[in-house]
XYZ file of C-alpha atoms in Angstrom:
640
model
C 0.000 0.000 0.000
C 2.748 2.341 -1.116
C 0.372 5.156 -2.028
C -0.681 6.102 1.505
C 1.569 8.447 3.399
C 0.028 11.098 5.584
C -0.176 12.609 9.000
C -2.039 10.859 11.806
C -5.722 11.537 12.244
C -8.340 9.879 14.413
C -11.177 7.973 12.758
C -13.633 9.040 15.416
C -16.234 11.467 14.104
C -16.826 14.891 15.613
C -13.466 15.444 17.366
C -12.052 18.171 15.125
C -13.173 21.783 15.175
C -16.108 22.619 12.917
C -14.330 24.507 10.157
C -17.119 24.042 7.636
C -18.395 26.692 5.348
C -22.055 26.543 4.383
C -22.695 25.681 0.764
C -19.914 23.117 0.626
C -21.300 19.707 -0.279
C -23.798 19.177 2.491
C -21.206 19.084 5.244
C -23.798 20.468 7.629
C -25.585 17.093 7.668
C -27.025 15.943 10.962
C -24.246 13.471 11.413
C -25.933 11.756 14.300
C -28.143 10.137 11.634
C -25.010 8.675 10.028
C -22.826 6.214 11.869
C -19.451 7.485 13.033
C -18.402 4.082 14.341
C -16.283 1.790 12.177
C -16.736 -1.179 14.492
C -19.075 -2.819 11.974
C -16.225 -3.082 9.473
C -13.831 -6.047 9.402
C -10.212 -5.338 10.289
C -8.996 -5.068 6.669
C -11.660 -2.498 5.828
C -10.913 -0.508 8.996
C -7.233 -0.497 8.080
C -8.062 0.833 4.616
C -10.222 3.628 6.042
C -7.623 4.574 8.639
C -4.930 4.777 5.954
C -7.168 7.084 3.915
C -7.796 9.252 6.979
C -4.078 9.617 7.689
C -3.493 10.666 4.098
C -6.517 12.909 3.424
C -7.101 14.308 6.941
C -10.903 14.730 6.811
C -12.978 16.484 9.440
C -14.783 13.287 10.388
C -15.555 9.782 9.178
C -19.118 8.636 8.450
C -20.039 5.032 7.718
C -22.918 4.666 5.249
C -25.529 1.987 5.916
C -27.827 2.406 2.911
C -30.873 3.233 5.027
C -33.760 5.374 3.827
C -33.156 7.858 6.626
C -29.537 8.220 5.590
C -30.630 9.022 2.037
C -33.050 11.681 3.232
C -30.355 13.362 5.321
C -27.950 13.427 2.375
C -30.606 14.917 0.085
C -31.546 17.579 2.645
C -27.939 18.594 3.111
C -27.217 18.863 -0.592
C -30.410 20.838 -1.159
C -29.518 23.231 1.660
C -26.129 23.769 0.053
C -27.572 24.482 -3.393
C -25.972 21.434 -5.003
C -29.224 19.588 -5.662
C -32.426 21.293 -6.786
C -35.807 19.572 -6.353
C -37.895 18.838 -9.442
C -41.496 19.131 -8.218
C -42.953 17.853 -11.496
C -41.730 14.376 -10.517
C -41.577 12.196 -7.403
C -38.339 12.627 -5.419
C -36.253 13.742 -8.407
C -33.325 16.145 -8.263
C -31.132 18.238 -10.554
C -27.383 18.764 -10.185
C -25.233 21.074 -12.288
C -21.509 20.480 -12.438
C -18.610 22.780 -13.056
C -18.620 23.100 -16.889
C -15.110 21.620 -16.931
C -16.263 18.439 -15.182
C -18.728 16.809 -17.570
C -17.280 13.500 -18.851
C -14.823 10.703 -18.330
C -11.242 11.932 -18.736
C -9.585 9.100 -20.609
C -6.314 10.983 -21.034
C -6.006 11.154 -17.230
C -7.020 7.532 -16.608
C -4.110 5.157 -16.023
C -3.131 1.603 -15.138
C -0.344 1.323 -12.582
C 1.850 -1.768 -13.058
C 5.556 -2.479 -12.531
C 6.002 -3.308 -16.231
C 4.420 -1.250 -18.977
C 3.700 -4.376 -21.008
C 1.363 -5.613 -18.255
C -0.877 -2.600 -18.831
C -0.718 -1.731 -22.520
C 0.732 -3.016 -25.791
C 3.859 -1.244 -27.110
C 3.052 2.471 -27.544
C 2.428 3.558 -31.150
C 5.412 5.229 -32.836
C 3.358 8.379 -33.363
C 0.205 9.754 -31.833
C -1.520 8.944 -28.542
C -2.135 5.397 -27.304
C -5.712 4.238 -27.832
C -5.655 1.130 -25.660
C -4.900 2.602 -22.264
C -2.378 4.723 -20.420
C 0.385 3.337 -18.234
C 1.931 4.920 -15.158
C 4.888 3.530 -13.251
C 4.542 2.899 -9.495
C 7.087 5.619 -8.752
C 5.299 8.176 -10.913
C 2.004 7.190 -9.341
C 3.357 7.559 -5.822
C 4.635 11.015 -6.707
C 1.254 11.955 -8.221
C -0.555 10.829 -5.073
C 1.755 12.836 -2.836
C 1.175 15.911 -4.969
C -2.593 15.608 -4.613
C -3.921 13.699 -1.634
C -2.251 14.854 1.609
C -4.868 16.973 3.384
C -7.220 16.946 0.363
C -10.320 16.308 2.517
C -9.572 18.894 5.187
C -12.808 20.394 6.488
C -14.959 17.752 4.798
C -16.434 14.452 5.981
C -15.010 11.216 4.674
C -17.871 8.867 3.768
C -17.273 5.106 3.868
C -19.429 3.136 1.426
C -19.286 -0.680 1.636
C -20.956 -1.946 -1.554
C -21.583 -5.030 -3.646
C -21.340 -5.329 -7.403
C -24.000 -7.917 -8.151
C -26.486 -9.558 -5.775
C -24.483 -10.140 -2.569
C -25.323 -13.866 -2.541
C -24.279 -14.396 -6.174
C -21.173 -16.501 -6.877
C -20.284 -13.779 -9.408
C -20.640 -10.840 -6.984
C -17.615 -8.840 -5.823
C -17.434 -6.426 -2.892
C -15.820 -3.026 -2.565
C -15.335 -0.192 -0.093
C -15.259 3.361 -1.425
C -14.167 6.330 0.643
C -15.100 9.761 -0.713
C -15.620 13.346 0.364
C -18.583 13.818 -1.994
C -22.150 13.241 -0.734
C -23.288 13.437 -4.376
C -21.172 10.337 -4.971
C -22.679 8.661 -1.904
C -26.213 9.241 -3.190
C -25.297 7.996 -6.659
C -23.513 4.899 -5.342
C -26.601 4.081 -3.267
C -28.513 3.936 -6.572
C -25.894 2.261 -8.751
C -24.639 -0.402 -6.314
C -25.994 -2.451 -3.436
C -25.313 -0.756 -0.096
C -26.628 -2.015 3.215
C -26.487 -4.649 5.961
C -26.308 -7.591 3.531
C -23.005 -6.208 2.221
C -21.540 -5.599 5.672
C -22.404 -9.161 6.673
C -20.328 -10.557 3.787
C -17.458 -8.078 3.806
C -14.133 -9.702 4.597
C -10.517 -9.190 3.516
C -11.308 -9.703 -0.190
C -12.678 -6.410 -1.471
C -11.695 -3.700 -3.952
C -10.354 -0.564 -2.280
C -11.640 2.695 -3.788
C -10.343 6.118 -2.753
C -11.948 9.262 -4.203
C -11.633 12.976 -3.479
C -12.936 16.016 -5.298
C -9.659 17.692 -4.304
C -11.028 20.902 -2.792
C -10.215 21.079 0.939
C -11.805 23.729 3.138
C -11.552 26.599 3.560
C -11.649 27.235 -0.183
C -8.982 29.368 -1.809
C -11.227 30.265 -4.768
C -14.976 30.102 -5.332
C -16.737 27.072 -6.774
C -18.694 27.047 -10.018
C -22.284 25.785 -9.595
C -21.388 24.824 -5.999
C -19.489 21.911 -7.577
C -16.026 21.193 -6.149
C -13.408 19.759 -8.494
C -9.763 20.251 -9.384
C -9.795 19.661 -13.122
C -6.194 20.698 -13.661
C -5.026 17.756 -11.536
C -7.522 15.011 -12.344
C -6.176 11.486 -11.941
C -8.072 8.193 -12.169
C -5.676 5.345 -11.402
C -6.166 1.581 -11.255
C -3.705 -0.705 -9.472
C -4.799 -4.183 -10.583
C -2.276 -6.084 -8.476
C -3.736 -4.528 -5.317
C -7.332 -4.346 -6.587
C -7.284 -0.673 -5.777
C -8.666 2.460 -7.429
C -7.566 6.019 -6.703
C -9.462 8.999 -8.163
C -8.799 12.689 -7.636
C -10.161 15.993 -8.849
C -13.461 15.074 -10.546
C -16.980 14.589 -9.216
C -18.422 13.410 -12.546
C -19.953 9.921 -12.436
C -17.519 7.968 -14.609
C -14.569 9.382 -12.668
C -16.061 9.274 -9.179
C -18.592 6.416 -8.965
C -15.754 3.950 -8.658
C -17.965 0.873 -8.571
C -18.983 1.566 -12.141
C -16.451 1.566 -15.012
C -13.348 1.620 -12.756
C -14.265 -1.453 -10.697
C -16.824 -3.246 -12.870
C -14.671 -3.086 -16.020
C -11.041 -2.075 -15.468
C -10.319 -3.945 -12.241
C -12.889 -6.692 -12.873
C -11.565 -7.457 -16.372
C -8.169 -8.236 -14.868
C -9.770 -10.366 -12.152
C -11.802 -12.141 -14.837
C -8.696 -12.946 -16.872
C -7.007 -14.433 -13.813
C -10.094 -16.351 -12.648
C -11.545 -17.539 -15.974
C -14.612 -15.335 -16.534
C -15.523 -12.199 -18.520
C -16.197 -8.621 -17.370
C -17.611 -6.710 -20.315
C -19.072 -3.375 -21.410
C -22.327 -5.043 -22.452
C -26.050 -4.768 -21.938
C -28.075 -7.919 -21.170
C -31.623 -8.458 -22.389
C -34.190 -11.222 -22.617
C -35.993 -11.788 -25.917
C -39.288 -13.692 -25.922
C -40.816 -14.932 -29.182
C -44.555 -15.018 -29.959
C -44.514 -18.723 -29.038
C -43.229 -17.920 -25.534
C -39.648 -19.170 -25.986
C -37.086 -16.950 -24.305
C -33.411 -16.349 -25.038
C -30.911 -14.008 -23.400
C -28.413 -11.895 -25.331
C -25.549 -9.576 -24.400
C -24.425 -6.650 -26.561
C -21.378 -4.375 -26.611
C -21.674 -0.815 -27.910
C -19.515 2.225 -27.150
C -21.054 4.693 -24.696
C -24.004 6.724 -26.035
C -24.528 4.347 -28.978
C -27.922 3.018 -27.967
C -27.259 0.428 -25.255
C -29.997 1.713 -22.962
C -32.485 2.100 -25.834
C -31.856 -1.489 -26.919
C -31.977 -2.885 -23.379
C -35.326 -1.159 -22.733
C -36.803 -1.541 -26.203
C -40.517 -1.663 -26.904
C -40.594 -3.974 -29.947
C -42.376 -2.806 -33.075
C -42.648 -6.425 -34.211
C -45.984 -7.888 -33.086
C -45.826 -10.710 -30.552
C -42.202 -10.159 -29.512
C -41.252 -8.995 -26.019
C -38.058 -7.555 -24.532
C -37.042 -7.613 -20.863
C -34.060 -5.730 -19.466
C -31.428 -7.371 -17.282
C -28.905 -4.528 -17.535
C -27.977 -1.680 -19.867
C -24.219 -1.272 -19.488
C -22.092 -3.997 -17.856
C -22.153 -7.791 -17.896
C -20.149 -10.232 -15.785
C -20.231 -13.678 -17.393
C -18.958 -17.076 -16.306
C -19.478 -20.652 -17.498
C -21.422 -22.855 -15.121
C -20.772 -26.550 -14.480
C -22.909 -27.494 -17.486
C -21.000 -25.285 -19.905
C -23.594 -22.491 -20.116
C -22.292 -18.943 -20.094
C -24.277 -17.166 -17.386
C -24.385 -13.403 -16.878
C -25.294 -10.980 -14.118
C -25.716 -7.234 -14.198
C -23.337 -6.119 -11.428
C -25.075 -2.753 -11.155
C -28.309 -1.826 -9.412
C -29.189 1.324 -11.359
C -29.054 3.093 -14.701
C -26.588 5.902 -15.401
C -27.976 6.797 -18.808
C -27.359 9.538 -21.351
C -30.384 11.866 -21.323
C -30.308 13.592 -24.751
C -32.249 11.611 -27.320
C -34.307 9.785 -24.687
C -38.029 10.365 -25.132
C -41.424 8.694 -25.002
C -40.954 7.916 -28.697
C -37.430 6.481 -28.560
C -37.531 4.840 -25.115
C -40.838 5.012 -23.237
C -39.590 2.511 -20.657
C -36.658 4.745 -19.769
C -39.017 7.703 -19.400
C -41.179 5.690 -17.000
C -38.066 4.627 -15.075
C -36.743 8.138 -14.481
C -40.029 9.726 -13.370
C -39.182 9.144 -9.688
C -36.213 8.715 -7.322
C -33.783 9.986 -9.970
C -30.794 12.314 -9.935
C -30.426 14.289 -13.181
C -27.086 15.919 -13.913
C -26.485 18.743 -16.417
C -29.915 18.602 -18.039
C -32.036 21.677 -18.720
C -34.641 22.908 -16.225
C -38.240 23.916 -16.997
C -39.975 26.570 -14.954
C -42.732 24.064 -14.105
C -40.207 21.880 -12.267
C -39.515 19.480 -15.125
C -36.365 18.655 -17.066
C -35.444 19.215 -20.701
C -32.901 17.997 -23.243
C -32.547 17.692 -26.993
C -34.832 15.022 -28.387
C -37.183 14.951 -25.403
C -40.068 15.491 -27.850
C -42.361 17.174 -25.338
C -44.551 20.031 -26.564
C -43.672 23.557 -25.498
C -46.354 24.708 -23.099
C -47.432 28.367 -22.937
C -45.631 30.303 -20.251
C -42.993 27.660 -19.542
C -39.449 28.990 -19.584
C -36.153 27.106 -19.674
C -32.822 27.305 -17.888
C -29.806 25.647 -19.490
C -27.407 23.281 -17.768
C -25.149 26.322 -17.329
C -27.832 28.061 -15.261
C -28.634 30.606 -17.992
C -31.970 31.431 -19.641
C -32.517 29.353 -22.779
C -35.075 29.243 -25.572
C -35.709 27.024 -28.574
C -33.512 28.059 -31.451
C -30.548 29.090 -29.293
C -27.219 27.916 -30.774
C -26.140 26.053 -27.639
C -28.056 23.016 -26.332
C -30.187 23.337 -23.224
C -28.675 20.150 -21.758
C -25.069 19.049 -22.032
C -24.639 16.309 -24.691
C -23.395 13.975 -21.945
C -26.035 14.931 -19.385
C -27.210 11.951 -17.352
C -29.943 10.369 -15.320
C -29.191 8.074 -12.373
C -32.181 5.901 -11.491
C -32.858 2.607 -9.669
C -33.080 -0.364 -12.036
C -36.087 -1.922 -10.329
C -38.198 1.060 -11.428
C -37.945 -0.011 -15.067
C -41.345 -1.432 -16.116
C -39.738 -4.173 -18.229
C -37.050 -5.390 -15.837
C -36.604 -9.116 -16.349
C -37.943 -11.306 -13.522
C -34.439 -12.790 -13.275
C -32.480 -9.526 -13.439
C -31.405 -9.917 -9.817
C -31.004 -13.724 -9.924
C -27.762 -14.636 -8.089
C -27.125 -17.441 -10.609
C -27.400 -15.103 -13.597
C -29.103 -15.728 -16.939
C -27.863 -18.015 -19.769
C -26.399 -16.148 -22.751
C -27.128 -17.496 -26.246
C -25.845 -14.597 -28.361
C -23.298 -11.800 -28.031
C -23.721 -8.764 -30.277
C -21.139 -6.120 -31.177
C -22.025 -2.770 -32.722
C -21.288 0.895 -33.224
C -22.096 3.978 -35.262
C -20.999 3.306 -38.849
C -22.606 5.672 -41.373
C -21.569 3.658 -44.413
C -20.332 0.287 -45.606
C -21.113 -1.939 -42.592
C -24.330 -4.005 -42.959
C -27.267 -3.917 -40.584
C -26.428 -7.333 -39.112
C -23.694 -9.925 -39.708
C -23.159 -13.259 -37.966
C -19.595 -14.448 -37.397
C -18.401 -17.626 -39.122
C -17.346 -18.958 -35.706
C -15.969 -17.981 -32.297
C -12.513 -16.947 -33.562
C -14.024 -14.882 -36.356
C -16.375 -13.292 -33.815
C -13.451 -12.294 -31.595
C -11.902 -10.700 -34.677
C -15.149 -8.814 -35.330
C -15.138 -7.529 -31.754
C -11.502 -6.445 -32.044
C -12.276 -4.574 -35.287
C -15.144 -2.469 -33.892
C -15.162 1.157 -34.976
C -17.651 3.872 -34.117
C -18.191 7.597 -34.338
C -16.995 9.206 -31.122
C -19.632 10.431 -28.681
C -19.797 12.979 -25.865
C -19.348 10.358 -23.121
C -15.585 11.006 -23.086
C -13.587 14.125 -23.821
C -13.269 13.300 -27.546
C -15.258 15.439 -29.954
C -18.252 13.705 -31.454
C -18.326 12.535 -35.079
C -14.784 11.238 -35.388
C -14.560 7.562 -36.414
C -12.585 5.733 -33.753
C -11.470 2.147 -33.188
C -12.984 0.669 -30.040
C -12.290 -3.074 -29.638
C -15.157 -4.771 -27.774
C -16.266 -1.237 -26.738
C -13.548 -1.641 -24.086
C -10.773 0.668 -25.253
C -11.388 3.137 -22.383
C -11.741 0.322 -19.842
C -9.111 -2.377 -20.385
C -7.641 -3.419 -17.037
C -4.589 -5.055 -18.594
C -2.768 -5.410 -21.923
C -5.408 -5.388 -24.681
C -3.532 -8.041 -26.649
C -3.812 -10.420 -23.706
C -7.478 -9.449 -23.389
C -8.033 -10.755 -26.941
C -6.083 -13.898 -26.048
C -8.421 -14.399 -23.103
C -11.442 -14.205 -25.402
C -9.844 -16.629 -27.855
C -9.045 -19.101 -25.082
C -12.639 -18.854 -23.830
C -13.714 -20.397 -27.129
C -11.460 -23.422 -26.528
C -13.127 -24.507 -23.278
C -14.186 -28.126 -23.229
C -17.949 -28.752 -22.881
C -18.693 -25.015 -23.421
C -21.964 -24.101 -25.136
C -20.604 -21.028 -26.853
C -22.958 -18.169 -27.734
C -23.214 -17.151 -31.378
C -21.488 -13.844 -32.162
C -22.944 -11.018 -34.279
C -22.281 -7.424 -35.349
C -25.047 -4.852 -35.881
C -25.128 -1.313 -37.259
C -28.314 0.713 -36.722
C -26.728 3.889 -38.136
C -26.276 3.331 -41.896
C -26.988 6.416 -44.003
C -27.701 6.922 -47.678
C -25.906 9.343 -49.999
C -28.097 12.199 -48.754
C -27.180 11.471 -45.129
C -30.549 9.952 -44.193
C -30.759 6.860 -42.013
C -31.731 3.812 -44.073
C -32.973 1.852 -41.028
C -35.733 3.162 -38.694
C -34.055 1.746 -35.562
C -35.492 1.877 -32.034
C -38.403 -0.600 -31.713
C -37.749 -1.919 -35.212
C -34.404 -3.260 -34.019
C -36.507 -6.118 -32.654
C -36.652 -7.366 -36.262
C -32.905 -7.920 -36.156
C -33.131 -9.583 -32.748
C -35.837 -11.861 -34.120
C -33.511 -12.935 -36.954
C -30.708 -13.541 -34.415
C -33.197 -15.526 -32.325
C -33.869 -17.760 -35.323
C -30.159 -18.298 -35.920
C -29.792 -19.399 -32.297
C -32.519 -21.929 -32.979
C -30.581 -23.187 -35.998
C -32.790 -21.768 -38.724
C -31.374 -21.663 -42.261
C -31.994 -17.955 -42.817
C -28.500 -16.689 -43.706
C -26.255 -16.519 -46.731
C -22.440 -16.316 -46.637
C -20.585 -13.160 -47.656
C -16.895 -12.235 -47.437
C -17.503 -10.615 -44.042
C -19.837 -13.195 -42.456
C -23.385 -14.513 -42.594
C -26.143 -12.012 -43.428
C -29.912 -12.583 -43.694
C -31.193 -14.041 -46.919
C -33.436 -11.629 -48.731
C -36.912 -12.232 -47.384
C -35.736 -13.806 -44.126
C -35.409 -10.511 -42.233
C -38.930 -9.286 -41.541
C -39.301 -5.899 -43.275
C -43.092 -6.015 -43.392
C -44.767 -2.653 -42.879
C -41.577 -0.660 -43.536
C -42.200 1.194 -46.792
C -39.068 2.623 -48.352
C -36.686 0.307 -46.474
C -34.490 -1.320 -49.113
C -32.802 -4.661 -48.402
C -29.885 -3.770 -50.697
C -29.222 -0.549 -48.769
C -29.233 -2.444 -45.472
C -26.638 -4.951 -46.665
C -24.052 -3.087 -48.766
C -21.094 -5.138 -49.920
C -18.708 -2.747 -51.656
C -15.300 -4.123 -52.507
C -13.638 -0.710 -52.337
C -15.027 -0.035 -48.860
C -13.797 -3.340 -47.487
C -10.385 -2.992 -49.121
C -9.963 0.327 -47.318
C -11.395 -1.121 -44.102
C -8.840 -3.954 -44.186
C -5.999 -1.521 -44.898
C -6.944 0.746 -42.001
C -7.471 -2.201 -39.678
C -4.046 -3.659 -40.507
C -2.515 -0.257 -39.838
C -4.404 0.074 -36.554
C -3.351 -3.369 -35.364
C 0.272 -2.646 -36.200
C 0.381 0.721 -34.478
C -1.679 -0.120 -31.383
C -1.132 -3.837 -30.698
C 2.189 -4.510 -32.396
C 3.661 -7.856 -31.417
C 0.952 -8.277 -28.741
C -1.774 -8.888 -31.335
C -2.734 -12.577 -31.135
C -1.735 -14.525 -34.227
C -5.275 -15.885 -34.564
C -6.664 -12.361 -34.912
C -4.155 -11.517 -37.640
C -5.050 -14.775 -39.377
C -8.697 -13.684 -39.431
C -7.736 -10.353 -40.976
C -5.683 -12.149 -43.619
C -8.658 -14.385 -44.342
C -10.915 -11.338 -44.775
C -8.380 -9.687 -47.065
C -8.303 -12.802 -49.249
C -12.098 -13.021 -49.422
C -12.347 -9.320 -50.309
C -9.806 -9.757 -53.130
C -12.136 -12.354 -54.652
C -15.228 -10.103 -54.523
């Protein structure tokens, strides 16, 4: 635990002088409602908290128990401080506005700390920035911690959050303890993870250690923006896989501060999965039920803001078909004793992108977020409602709008009312189509895994892999237009293998090897692998596929392939639906040939760029089997 060096400080709450300033993150909470005793924690967890206290020197330490009363106290404090604003149009919903500099994941400041660089990332590209992770040496990391953390929580409470990723009784569940000086994080973690007595009862020495600070000790040396503390010039999000430890500084935004989410559930968990023989993936999980009542479960990987939540909560436009949601973002999957790949959603809530969500595109999401939800960086209506681009609600007479920046806004203004990466954080069990088995400790059996992204041209609507190895190649070759979920500018076409490029917890070449080896398991009933593209456009820039509920037509075809139906024809890039075997009934103007382009020139260029990408970003760490699949594609394209 080389990262903790600090002055001594007692863990007993209430012993230091009250140096609080009002308006600073709800630090005026009635702390008697929150436990100041750490006796409920096992020795290893107490040691972790005491180390954090010595380093960060908080005013007091408060142990969170997940109770309803605790939640009410946190909400009251944040409302008193002007951090959260009630939304009276809904039931127990709240609005937060962040500092405009703290609005997304900061991939450039997110690192893996390992003794050897090759354990974290493939050889760095000869030119340009690495796309498959950032490495930091232990010495550099120790220096970075010492520059940031000593005394960083002065004047603030340190909250201790014991939490479970997954149902606590699940054989796939993993436990963590996060310490933070942000009550906004505490409230969000209470939604996104499982916090409460069941976690404390199971907490032992085997847990992931998560340290987070907004980096603004009290008294402040300069005023806050939107009452939102952060230190954006010194943001650091570090993962130490060998210690199962996460350290985050300077940001209060969800992806950087809710450490159970991407940091634990993907970066740290993917390394644990490689060592223990399972998979931790950036995937939604859904159940698909046919008109005959047969049900199959599928997982799907898309980059952030590419439609995962819309797909997971879809209302099918295909009569007789039903969709149930297990999870919209992360899947942990492991083979059971009978060779079935079973998956759980390790999260307990949705942290979804708001813009584009509406009663037309995702009515189930709209029903989910109508109560007990924290909205961040959305617009505010004068009637106590929220607003964002694509909400598709009529403008009512007399209603005025305030932008996410706190400024008056009206339709037609050049800047959006809500930030493009504005979010909602809502409990999963509020979703009206949550699967009956979404919280099943044993998980659900996965029959298909789907890859996808935003590809405006060239890539067909749906393709099935020739086999497991070819499917791993398809996942490694994923490309998508960049979105606002990270600091990249939207619209740029970026490689994103398995939608994991921001989240790999170890060398991405070895990650691909792990996937390849998964396909070699004896007695394994391997899922079929597919790639979809809802975002094809014609020469005038119009979408050629209606998407949303009509995506059920593609899932229905995949369902049939799982059943062994002969509904596909081979192409150089994989199996695609035979004409007439993908249900296009009732879709006037939708042209099969536009949905399944097969242009030799496009695929020649795709192969060239992919070979270049592999060489620059994986180098010698690219598995030979993946290169063999690329060579096979190149040969098939030459014969087109």
